[in-house]
XYZ file of C-alpha atoms in Angstrom:
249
model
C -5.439 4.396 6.623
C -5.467 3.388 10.379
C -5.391 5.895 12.981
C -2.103 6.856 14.639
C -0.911 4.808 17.579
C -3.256 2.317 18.347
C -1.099 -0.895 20.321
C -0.865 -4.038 18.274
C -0.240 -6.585 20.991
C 0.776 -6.314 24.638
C 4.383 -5.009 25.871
C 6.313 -7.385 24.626
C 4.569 -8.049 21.850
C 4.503 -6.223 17.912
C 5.525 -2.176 18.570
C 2.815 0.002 17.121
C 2.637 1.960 13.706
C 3.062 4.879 13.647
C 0.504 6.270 10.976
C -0.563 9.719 11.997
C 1.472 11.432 9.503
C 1.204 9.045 6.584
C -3.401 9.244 7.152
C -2.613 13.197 6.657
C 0.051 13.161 3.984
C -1.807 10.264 1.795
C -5.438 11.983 2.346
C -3.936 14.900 1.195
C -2.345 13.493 -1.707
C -5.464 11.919 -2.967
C -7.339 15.190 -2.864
C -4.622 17.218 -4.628
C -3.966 14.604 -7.341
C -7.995 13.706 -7.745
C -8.738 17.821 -8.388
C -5.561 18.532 -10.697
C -3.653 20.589 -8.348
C -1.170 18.310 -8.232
C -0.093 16.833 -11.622
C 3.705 15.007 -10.712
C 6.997 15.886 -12.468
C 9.086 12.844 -14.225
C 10.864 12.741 -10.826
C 8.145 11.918 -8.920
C 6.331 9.633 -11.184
C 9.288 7.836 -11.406
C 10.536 7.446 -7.836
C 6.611 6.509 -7.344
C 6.778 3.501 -10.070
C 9.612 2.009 -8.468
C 8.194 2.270 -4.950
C 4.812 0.756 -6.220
C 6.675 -2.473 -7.624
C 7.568 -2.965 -4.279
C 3.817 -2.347 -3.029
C 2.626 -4.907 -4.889
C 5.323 -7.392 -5.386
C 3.812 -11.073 -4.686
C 5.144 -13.287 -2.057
C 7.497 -15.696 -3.522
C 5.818 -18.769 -4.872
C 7.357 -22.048 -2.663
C 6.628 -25.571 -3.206
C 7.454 -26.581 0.482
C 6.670 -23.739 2.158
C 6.581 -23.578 5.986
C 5.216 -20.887 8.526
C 8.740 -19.409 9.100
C 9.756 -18.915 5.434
C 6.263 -17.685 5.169
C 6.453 -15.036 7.867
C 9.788 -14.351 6.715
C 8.859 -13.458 3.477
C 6.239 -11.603 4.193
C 8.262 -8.971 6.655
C 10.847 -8.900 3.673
C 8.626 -7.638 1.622
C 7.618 -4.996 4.450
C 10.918 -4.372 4.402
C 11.764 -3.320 0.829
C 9.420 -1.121 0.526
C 10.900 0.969 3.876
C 14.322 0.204 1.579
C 13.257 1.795 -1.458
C 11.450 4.574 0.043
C 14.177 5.784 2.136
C 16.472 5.123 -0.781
C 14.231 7.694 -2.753
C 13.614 10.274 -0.456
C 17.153 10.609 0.473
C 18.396 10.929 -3.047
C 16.398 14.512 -2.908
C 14.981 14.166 -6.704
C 11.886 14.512 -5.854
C 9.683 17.475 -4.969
C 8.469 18.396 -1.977
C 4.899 17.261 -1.934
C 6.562 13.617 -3.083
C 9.366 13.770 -0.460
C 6.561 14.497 2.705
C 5.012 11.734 1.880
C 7.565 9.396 0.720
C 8.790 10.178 4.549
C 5.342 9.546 6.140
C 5.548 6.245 4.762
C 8.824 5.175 5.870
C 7.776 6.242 9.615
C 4.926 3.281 9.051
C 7.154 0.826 7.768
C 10.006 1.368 10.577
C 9.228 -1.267 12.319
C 10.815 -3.345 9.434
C 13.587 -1.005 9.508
C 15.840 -4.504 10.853
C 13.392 -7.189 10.476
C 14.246 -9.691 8.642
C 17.843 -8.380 7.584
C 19.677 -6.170 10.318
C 22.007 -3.713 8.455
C 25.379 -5.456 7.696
C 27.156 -2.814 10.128
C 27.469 -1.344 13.834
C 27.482 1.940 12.367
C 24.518 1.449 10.230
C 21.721 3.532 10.956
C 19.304 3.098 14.036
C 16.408 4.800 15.067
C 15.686 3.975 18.656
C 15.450 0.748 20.680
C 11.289 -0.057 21.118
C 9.541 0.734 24.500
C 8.771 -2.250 25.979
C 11.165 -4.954 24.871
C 13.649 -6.529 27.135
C 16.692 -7.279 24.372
C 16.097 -4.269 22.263
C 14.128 -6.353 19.334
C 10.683 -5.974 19.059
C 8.432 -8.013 16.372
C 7.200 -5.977 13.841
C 3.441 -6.020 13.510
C 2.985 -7.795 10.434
C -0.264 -7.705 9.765
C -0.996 -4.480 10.042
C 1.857 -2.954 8.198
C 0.262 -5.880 4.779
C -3.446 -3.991 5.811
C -1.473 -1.020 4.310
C -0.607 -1.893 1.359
C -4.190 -1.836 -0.272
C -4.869 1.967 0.099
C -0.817 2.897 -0.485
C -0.996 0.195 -3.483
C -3.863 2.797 -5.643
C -2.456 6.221 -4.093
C 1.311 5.440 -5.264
C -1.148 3.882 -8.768
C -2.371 7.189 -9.478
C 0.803 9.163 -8.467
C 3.037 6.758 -11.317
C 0.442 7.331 -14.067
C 2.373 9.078 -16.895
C 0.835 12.160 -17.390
C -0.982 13.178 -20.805
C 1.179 14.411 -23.814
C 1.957 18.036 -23.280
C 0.618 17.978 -19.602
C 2.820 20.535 -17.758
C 3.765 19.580 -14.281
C 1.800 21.267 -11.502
C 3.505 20.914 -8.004
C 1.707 22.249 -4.945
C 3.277 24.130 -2.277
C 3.924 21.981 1.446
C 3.669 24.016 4.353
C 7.388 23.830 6.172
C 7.227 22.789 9.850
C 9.270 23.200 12.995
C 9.875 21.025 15.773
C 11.935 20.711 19.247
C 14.341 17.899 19.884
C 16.853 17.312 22.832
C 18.959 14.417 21.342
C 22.227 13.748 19.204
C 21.753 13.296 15.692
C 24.492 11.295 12.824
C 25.265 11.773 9.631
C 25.549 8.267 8.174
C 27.828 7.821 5.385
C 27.698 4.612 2.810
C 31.313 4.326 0.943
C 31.428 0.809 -0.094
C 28.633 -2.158 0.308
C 28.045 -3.319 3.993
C 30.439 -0.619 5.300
C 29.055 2.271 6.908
C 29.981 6.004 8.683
C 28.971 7.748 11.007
C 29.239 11.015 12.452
C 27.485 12.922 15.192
C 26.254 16.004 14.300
C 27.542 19.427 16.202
C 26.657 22.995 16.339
C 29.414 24.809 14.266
C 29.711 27.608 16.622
C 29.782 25.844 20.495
C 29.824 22.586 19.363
C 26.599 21.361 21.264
C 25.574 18.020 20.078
C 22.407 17.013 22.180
C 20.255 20.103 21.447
C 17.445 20.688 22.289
C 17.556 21.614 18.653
C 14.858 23.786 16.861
C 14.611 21.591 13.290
C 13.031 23.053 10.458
C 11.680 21.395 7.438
C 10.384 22.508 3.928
C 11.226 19.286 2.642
C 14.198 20.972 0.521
C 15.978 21.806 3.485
C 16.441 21.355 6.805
C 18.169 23.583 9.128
C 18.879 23.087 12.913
C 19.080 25.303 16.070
C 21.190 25.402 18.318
C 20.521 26.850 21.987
C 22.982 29.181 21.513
C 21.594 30.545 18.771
C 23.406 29.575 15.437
C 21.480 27.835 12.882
C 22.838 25.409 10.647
C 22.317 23.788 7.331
C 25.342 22.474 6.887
C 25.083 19.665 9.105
C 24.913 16.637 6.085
C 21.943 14.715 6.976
C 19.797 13.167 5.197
C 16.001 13.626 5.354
C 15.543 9.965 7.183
C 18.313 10.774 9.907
C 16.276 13.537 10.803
C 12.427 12.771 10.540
C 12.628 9.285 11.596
C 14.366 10.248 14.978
C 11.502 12.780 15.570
C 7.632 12.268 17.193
C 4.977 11.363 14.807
C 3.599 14.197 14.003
């Protein structure tokens, strides 16, 4: 994978990917799956077949093609795969080891978060408005989210591969984390197609809502801090609403 935060472009030009945590969480993937530490649950196999489709789906085929529907197509398919892989490690099926890295590569793919198809919604989720850009829309860096897909393409391979009859499922254990952040949070809620919640998240105790919060992270759980000292788990956000708000770490 590509190192961290190198700059694709000038200011005003495509925002940077953010691959720190996705060239630790893959590299570490490979390694557990390549000496049989990890061997994947159904979950995980699973949520990892559907994610790979959308890896290595092919560009639709066009007979009069031109270099918008081209570049448009090609940042769709950027975008489905930041779809499906929030869609999966939101729906918290899959295990840990899965769900860190599931999350590492949404952060890569964020750029494509509203690019080519903004969320129907105002209150549809948004993670930050892209240093640099005048209007608040930045252009994603196409290119280098496709020289992904390769590497991402054999890792989510080998993680899909149905295990051997009477293999029993060997998950390794992911070292929890913990992190400062001064900002609000919200709790996005989904109850019919193209209409969307959303709630800011407050301490239950003072009722505090920018933080600085302490968040913790196993990847089963997170839990938040408050300055005043109550922690809280019960604050209904998803993995994505937290993680994707945070630094790349």
């Amino acid at each position: 994978m590509t190192s961290g935060h190198e700059s694709d472009g000038a200011a005003f030009g495509p925002r940077p990917l953010q691959t720190r945590a996705l060239t630790r969480e893959s590299g570490q993937a490979r390694q557990l799956l390549a000496s049989g530490d990890w061997r994947p649950a159904a979950a995980d196999s699973e949520a990892a077949a559907v994610v790979l489709d959308r890896l290595a789906a092919p560009l639709p085929a066009r007979r009069a093609a031109t270099a918008r529907t081209l570049a448009t197509d090609r940042d769709r398919r950027l975008q489905r795969i930041l779809r499906t892989t929030l869609h999966h490690l939101d729906a918290g099926a899959v295990s840990p080891p899965t769900a860190a890295l599931l999350a590492a590569v949404a952060r890569a793919f964020l750029p494509w978060h509203a690019t080519p198809n903004p969320p129907g919604a105002a209150a549809a989720p948004r993670y930050g408005t892209p240093a640099g850009t005048a209007d608040g829309l930045a252009v994603p860096p196409t290119e280098a989210g496709e020289a992904l897909l390769p590497d991402l393409i054999a890792l989510f391979a080998a993680l899909a591969s149905t295990s051997l009859p009477g293999t029993v499922p060997l998950t390794p254990p992911v070292d929890p984390w913990q992190v400062r952040y001064a900002g609000r949070f919200r709790c996005y809620g989904r109850p019919a197609f193209g209409v969307w919640t959303a709630e800011t998240v407050a301490c239950p105790a003072c009722g505090d809502k920018d933080g600085p919060w302490t968040v913790t992270c196993d990847w089963r759980l997170i839990s938040l801090g408050c300055p005043c000292g109550v922690v809280t788990h019960e604050h209904g956000l998803a993995f994505s609403e937290v993680w994707l708000l945070l630094p790349d770490m």
